[in-house]
PDB file of C-alpha atoms in Angstrom:
ATOM      1  CA  UNK A 224     120.247 117.134  91.911  1.00  0.00           C
ATOM      2  CA  UNK A 225     118.790 117.309  95.408  1.00  0.00           C
ATOM      3  CA  UNK A 226     118.620 120.720  97.021  1.00  0.00           C
ATOM      4  CA  UNK A 227     119.292 121.490 100.703  1.00  0.00           C
ATOM      5  CA  UNK A 228     116.019 121.279 102.627  1.00  0.00           C
ATOM      6  CA  UNK A 229     114.863 124.713 103.713  1.00  0.00           C
ATOM      7  CA  UNK A 230     113.410 125.126 107.191  1.00  0.00           C
ATOM      8  CA  UNK A 231     111.532 128.298 108.070  1.00  0.00           C
ATOM      9  CA  UNK A 232     110.989 129.709 111.547  1.00  0.00           C
ATOM     10  CA  UNK A 233     108.709 132.417 112.847  1.00  0.00           C
ATOM     11  CA  UNK A 234     108.182 133.663 116.368  1.00  0.00           C
ATOM     12  CA  UNK A 235     105.852 130.747 117.206  1.00  0.00           C
ATOM     13  CA  UNK A 236     106.187 128.279 114.355  1.00  0.00           C
ATOM     14  CA  UNK A 237     108.589 125.996 112.511  1.00  0.00           C
ATOM     15  CA  UNK A 238     108.043 124.867 108.932  1.00  0.00           C
ATOM     16  CA  UNK A 239     110.135 121.745 108.438  1.00  0.00           C
ATOM     17  CA  UNK A 240     110.555 118.439 106.654  1.00  0.00           C
ATOM     18  CA  UNK A 241     108.005 115.760 107.505  1.00  0.00           C
ATOM     19  CA  UNK A 242     108.717 113.220 110.267  1.00  0.00           C
ATOM     20  CA  UNK A 243     107.210 109.785 110.995  1.00  0.00           C
ATOM     21  CA  UNK A 244     105.511 111.226 114.107  1.00  0.00           C
ATOM     22  CA  UNK A 245     103.532 113.638 111.873  1.00  0.00           C
ATOM     23  CA  UNK A 246     101.696 110.841 110.081  1.00  0.00           C
ATOM     24  CA  UNK A 247      99.050 109.990 112.709  1.00  0.00           C
ATOM     25  CA  UNK A 248      97.980 113.599 113.445  1.00  0.00           C
ATOM     26  CA  UNK A 249      98.033 114.328 109.692  1.00  0.00           C
ATOM     27  CA  UNK A 250      95.725 111.375 109.018  1.00  0.00           C
ATOM     28  CA  UNK A 251      93.405 112.474 111.829  1.00  0.00           C
ATOM     29  CA  UNK A 252      93.302 116.011 110.398  1.00  0.00           C
ATOM     30  CA  UNK A 253      92.517 114.736 106.891  1.00  0.00           C
ATOM     31  CA  UNK A 254      89.727 112.525 108.276  1.00  0.00           C
ATOM     32  CA  UNK A 255      88.033 115.511 109.971  1.00  0.00           C
ATOM     33  CA  UNK A 256      84.971 116.515 107.893  1.00  0.00           C
ATOM     34  CA  UNK A 257      85.178 120.108 109.118  1.00  0.00           C
ATOM     35  CA  UNK A 258      88.845 120.478 108.079  1.00  0.00           C
ATOM     36  CA  UNK A 259      88.035 118.901 104.690  1.00  0.00           C
ATOM     37  CA  UNK A 260      84.777 120.839 104.180  1.00  0.00           C
ATOM     38  CA  UNK A 261      86.072 122.562 101.026  1.00  0.00           C
ATOM     39  CA  UNK A 262      87.608 119.449  99.446  1.00  0.00           C
ATOM     40  CA  UNK A 263      85.740 116.693  97.598  1.00  0.00           C
ATOM     41  CA  UNK A 264      85.887 114.488 100.707  1.00  0.00           C
ATOM     42  CA  UNK A 265      87.873 113.356 103.682  1.00  0.00           C
ATOM     43  CA  UNK A 266      90.955 111.200 103.205  1.00  0.00           C
ATOM     44  CA  UNK A 267      91.454 107.694 104.521  1.00  0.00           C
ATOM     45  CA  UNK A 268      94.715 106.742 106.196  1.00  0.00           C
ATOM     46  CA  UNK A 269      96.313 105.366 103.009  1.00  0.00           C
ATOM     47  CA  UNK A 270      95.470 108.537 101.046  1.00  0.00           C
ATOM     48  CA  UNK A 271      96.817 110.686 103.865  1.00  0.00           C
ATOM     49  CA  UNK A 272     100.057 108.689 104.067  1.00  0.00           C
ATOM     50  CA  UNK A 273     100.496 108.927 100.290  1.00  0.00           C
ATOM     51  CA  UNK A 274     100.078 112.705 100.440  1.00  0.00           C
ATOM     52  CA  UNK A 275     102.597 113.030 103.293  1.00  0.00           C
ATOM     53  CA  UNK A 276     105.033 110.801 101.365  1.00  0.00           C
ATOM     54  CA  UNK A 277     104.600 113.016  98.286  1.00  0.00           C
ATOM     55  CA  UNK A 278     105.136 116.232 100.278  1.00  0.00           C
ATOM     56  CA  UNK A 279     108.235 114.780 101.960  1.00  0.00           C
ATOM     57  CA  UNK A 280     109.691 113.563  98.633  1.00  0.00           C
ATOM     58  CA  UNK A 281     109.205 116.931  96.908  1.00  0.00           C
ATOM     59  CA  UNK A 282     110.882 118.787  99.777  1.00  0.00           C
ATOM     60  CA  UNK A 283     113.785 116.304  99.724  1.00  0.00           C
ATOM     61  CA  UNK A 284     114.139 116.785  95.953  1.00  0.00           C
ATOM     62  CA  UNK A 285     113.872 120.558  95.611  1.00  0.00           C
ATOM     63  CA  UNK A 286     114.297 121.865  99.170  1.00  0.00           C
ATOM     64  CA  UNK A 287     110.786 123.351  99.493  1.00  0.00           C
ATOM     65  CA  UNK A 288     107.129 122.385  99.244  1.00  0.00           C
ATOM     66  CA  UNK A 289     104.248 121.875 101.635  1.00  0.00           C
ATOM     67  CA  UNK A 290     106.228 121.861 104.889  1.00  0.00           C
ATOM     68  CA  UNK A 291     104.990 120.241 108.078  1.00  0.00           C
ATOM     69  CA  UNK A 292     103.917 123.018 110.446  1.00  0.00           C
ATOM     70  CA  UNK A 293     104.929 122.733 114.082  1.00  0.00           C
ATOM     71  CA  UNK A 294     104.200 124.913 117.086  1.00  0.00           C
ATOM     72  CA  UNK A 295     107.720 125.634 118.387  1.00  0.00           C
ATOM     73  CA  UNK A 296     107.221 125.639 122.154  1.00  0.00           C
ATOM     74  CA  UNK A 297     105.172 122.469 122.411  1.00  0.00           C
ATOM     75  CA  UNK A 298     106.660 120.816 119.287  1.00  0.00           C
ATOM     76  CA  UNK A 299     103.073 120.046 118.258  1.00  0.00           C
ATOM     77  CA  UNK A 300     102.177 119.179 114.644  1.00  0.00           C
ATOM     78  CA  UNK A 301      99.587 121.679 113.387  1.00  0.00           C
ATOM     79  CA  UNK A 302      99.239 120.819 109.688  1.00  0.00           C
ATOM     80  CA  UNK A 303     101.089 122.072 106.630  1.00  0.00           C
ATOM     81  CA  UNK A 304     101.864 125.368 104.914  1.00  0.00           C
ATOM     82  CA  UNK A 305     104.002 125.882 101.861  1.00  0.00           C
ATOM     83  CA  UNK A 306     104.499 126.246  98.150  1.00  0.00           C
ATOM     84  CA  UNK A 307     103.483 123.855  95.419  1.00  0.00           C
ATOM     85  CA  UNK A 308     103.434 123.528  91.656  1.00  0.00           C
ATOM     86  CA  UNK A 309      99.894 122.264  90.913  1.00  0.00           C
ATOM     87  CA  UNK A 310      99.740 118.907  89.133  1.00  0.00           C
ATOM     88  CA  UNK A 311      96.297 119.430  87.589  1.00  0.00           C
ATOM     89  CA  UNK A 312      95.556 121.635  84.595  1.00  0.00           C
ATOM     90  CA  UNK A 313      94.435 125.063  85.801  1.00  0.00           C
ATOM     91  CA  UNK A 314      93.577 128.021  83.563  1.00  0.00           C
ATOM     92  CA  UNK A 315      96.368 130.205  85.003  1.00  0.00           C
ATOM     93  CA  UNK A 316      99.331 127.835  84.736  1.00  0.00           C
ATOM     94  CA  UNK A 317     102.284 127.757  84.916  1.00  0.00           C
ATOM     95  CA  UNK A 318     102.254 128.919  88.512  1.00  0.00           C
ATOM     96  CA  UNK A 319     103.452 128.328  92.049  1.00  0.00           C
ATOM     97  CA  UNK A 320     100.714 128.276  94.664  1.00  0.00           C
ATOM     98  CA  UNK A 321     100.789 128.880  98.377  1.00  0.00           C
ATOM     99  CA  UNK A 322      98.553 126.618 100.406  1.00  0.00           C
ATOM    100  CA  UNK A 323      97.770 125.490 103.931  1.00  0.00           C
ATOM    101  CA  UNK A 324      95.714 123.013 105.911  1.00  0.00           C
ATOM    102  CA  UNK A 325      95.596 123.158 109.699  1.00  0.00           C
ATOM    103  CA  UNK A 326      94.080 121.014 112.405  1.00  0.00           C
ATOM    104  CA  UNK A 327      90.772 122.391 113.602  1.00  0.00           C
ATOM    105  CA  UNK A 328      92.128 122.969 117.135  1.00  0.00           C
ATOM    106  CA  UNK A 329      94.807 125.248 115.603  1.00  0.00           C
ATOM    107  CA  UNK A 330      92.290 127.542 113.869  1.00  0.00           C
ATOM    108  CA  UNK A 331      91.810 131.099 115.071  1.00  0.00           C
ATOM    109  CA  UNK A 332      95.354 131.625 116.373  1.00  0.00           C
ATOM    110  CA  UNK A 333      96.843 133.367 113.337  1.00  0.00           C
ATOM    111  CA  UNK A 334      99.091 130.392 112.566  1.00  0.00           C
ATOM    112  CA  UNK A 335      98.154 130.158 108.865  1.00  0.00           C
ATOM    113  CA  UNK A 336      98.850 133.857 108.279  1.00  0.00           C
ATOM    114  CA  UNK A 337     102.097 133.838 110.285  1.00  0.00           C
ATOM    115  CA  UNK A 338     103.453 130.765 108.510  1.00  0.00           C
ATOM    116  CA  UNK A 339     102.254 131.927 105.075  1.00  0.00           C
ATOM    117  CA  UNK A 340     104.102 135.246 105.473  1.00  0.00           C
ATOM    118  CA  UNK A 341     107.341 133.329 106.061  1.00  0.00           C
ATOM    119  CA  UNK A 342     106.595 131.144 103.028  1.00  0.00           C
ATOM    120  CA  UNK A 343     105.934 134.182 100.813  1.00  0.00           C
ATOM    121  CA  UNK A 344     109.191 135.760 101.950  1.00  0.00           C
ATOM    122  CA  UNK A 345     111.033 132.540 101.108  1.00  0.00           C
ATOM    123  CA  UNK A 346     109.329 132.286  97.717  1.00  0.00           C
ATOM    124  CA  UNK A 347     110.090 135.830  96.687  1.00  0.00           C
ATOM    125  CA  UNK A 348     113.525 136.268  98.292  1.00  0.00           C
ATOM    126  CA  UNK A 349     115.076 132.790  98.047  1.00  0.00           C
ATOM    127  CA  UNK A 350     113.338 131.279  95.018  1.00  0.00           C
ATOM    128  CA  UNK A 351     113.051 134.663  93.275  1.00  0.00           C
ATOM    129  CA  UNK A 352     109.501 133.930  92.120  1.00  0.00           C
ATOM    130  CA  UNK A 353     107.790 136.722  90.211  1.00  0.00           C
ATOM    131  CA  UNK A 354     104.311 135.740  91.414  1.00  0.00           C
ATOM    132  CA  UNK A 355     102.623 133.399  93.880  1.00  0.00           C
ATOM    133  CA  UNK A 356      98.969 132.440  93.587  1.00  0.00           C
ATOM    134  CA  UNK A 357      96.391 130.952  95.924  1.00  0.00           C
ATOM    135  CA  UNK A 358      92.992 129.498  95.170  1.00  0.00           C
ATOM    136  CA  UNK A 359      90.094 128.021  97.073  1.00  0.00           C
ATOM    137  CA  UNK A 360      86.390 127.376  96.816  1.00  0.00           C
ATOM    138  CA  UNK A 361      84.367 130.581  96.591  1.00  0.00           C
ATOM    139  CA  UNK A 362      82.584 129.291  99.724  1.00  0.00           C
ATOM    140  CA  UNK A 363      85.790 129.064 101.803  1.00  0.00           C
ATOM    141  CA  UNK A 364      85.727 132.469 103.475  1.00  0.00           C
ATOM    142  CA  UNK A 365      88.294 131.564 106.147  1.00  0.00           C
ATOM    143  CA  UNK A 366      91.029 130.834 103.596  1.00  0.00           C
ATOM    144  CA  UNK A 367      90.050 133.877 101.545  1.00  0.00           C
ATOM    145  CA  UNK A 368      90.468 136.007 104.677  1.00  0.00           C
ATOM    146  CA  UNK A 369      94.027 134.653 105.095  1.00  0.00           C
ATOM    147  CA  UNK A 370      94.775 135.444 101.445  1.00  0.00           C
ATOM    148  CA  UNK A 371      93.548 139.000 101.935  1.00  0.00           C
ATOM    149  CA  UNK A 372      95.582 139.450 105.148  1.00  0.00           C
ATOM    150  CA  UNK A 373      98.632 138.407 103.115  1.00  0.00           C
ATOM    151  CA  UNK A 374      97.968 141.224 100.642  1.00  0.00           C
ATOM    152  CA  UNK A 375      96.911 138.916  97.822  1.00  0.00           C
ATOM    153  CA  UNK A 376      94.480 140.338  95.277  1.00  0.00           C
ATOM    154  CA  UNK A 377      91.345 138.441  94.301  1.00  0.00           C
ATOM    155  CA  UNK A 378      90.819 138.111  90.566  1.00  0.00           C
ATOM    156  CA  UNK A 379      87.380 138.818  89.103  1.00  0.00           C
ATOM    157  CA  UNK A 380      86.956 135.589  87.156  1.00  0.00           C
ATOM    158  CA  UNK A 381      86.323 132.286  88.894  1.00  0.00           C
ATOM    159  CA  UNK A 382      87.041 128.801  87.559  1.00  0.00           C
ATOM    160  CA  UNK A 383      85.812 125.258  88.056  1.00  0.00           C
ATOM    161  CA  UNK A 384      88.492 123.181  89.767  1.00  0.00           C
ATOM    162  CA  UNK A 385      89.073 120.062  87.645  1.00  0.00           C
ATOM    163  CA  UNK A 386      89.635 117.836  90.702  1.00  0.00           C
ATOM    164  CA  UNK A 387      86.211 118.646  92.135  1.00  0.00           C
ATOM    165  CA  UNK A 388      83.345 116.622  90.593  1.00  0.00           C
ATOM    166  CA  UNK A 389      80.680 118.492  88.659  1.00  0.00           C
ATOM    167  CA  UNK A 390      77.645 119.355  90.723  1.00  0.00           C
ATOM    168  CA  UNK A 391      79.530 119.843  93.990  1.00  0.00           C
ATOM    169  CA  UNK A 392      78.927 123.338  95.447  1.00  0.00           C
ATOM    170  CA  UNK A 393      82.670 123.686  96.184  1.00  0.00           C
ATOM    171  CA  UNK A 394      83.705 123.254  92.520  1.00  0.00           C
ATOM    172  CA  UNK A 395      83.723 126.992  91.741  1.00  0.00           C
ATOM    173  CA  UNK A 396      87.047 128.468  92.868  1.00  0.00           C
ATOM    174  CA  UNK A 397      88.433 131.961  93.175  1.00  0.00           C
ATOM    175  CA  UNK A 398      92.011 132.935  92.393  1.00  0.00           C
ATOM    176  CA  UNK A 399      94.255 135.313  94.334  1.00  0.00           C
ATOM    177  CA  UNK A 400      97.577 136.664  93.053  1.00  0.00           C
ATOM    178  CA  UNK A 401     100.549 138.374  94.669  1.00  0.00           C
ATOM    179  CA  UNK A 402     103.483 139.726  92.671  1.00  0.00           C
ATOM    180  CA  UNK A 403     107.010 140.042  94.006  1.00  0.00           C
ATOM    181  CA  UNK A 404     106.858 143.796  93.432  1.00  0.00           C
ATOM    182  CA  UNK A 405     103.665 144.182  95.444  1.00  0.00           C
ATOM    183  CA  UNK A 406     105.099 142.014  98.235  1.00  0.00           C
ATOM    184  CA  UNK A 407     108.246 144.148  98.466  1.00  0.00           C
ATOM    185  CA  UNK A 408     106.274 147.437  98.498  1.00  0.00           C
ATOM    186  CA  UNK A 409     104.140 146.310 101.465  1.00  0.00           C
TER     187      UNK A 409
END
């Protein structure tokens, strides 16, 4: 049964269902080597469209997922932020992860942190999740800084991400966790 699609709003941002107009800036973002520095590679247009289709379908089905992120005043597509159930085998599953990817020209404005706070609130209050995790390459200090600003706690052990080929320096990942109880005490 399809769920009503959730839309989240913050002071500056809207997290919403994907639109056809998002596809071109999403493809451009995924083709940017700097944006994709901590992924196995950039994405071509077909891969980017398939990912946007997948994100849109999951939101339509369950009401939440990796939402398209829009700057409210200018109605400008900035990337995505949201929740996801990973589809690869990870050593800490089952889990729900929070994740984000923003256009390079949107970096440094606090958008990822602002949107992620709204997503965490939705996950804990609306979905009643007990825990939300985040993970990234141990070399991705920018994303780790967002995780720490959100109050997530880095776990001691690292893991090799199964979607990253052996030998790539970005294969080793770190895991952050945030419990509902810790979120509510903040």
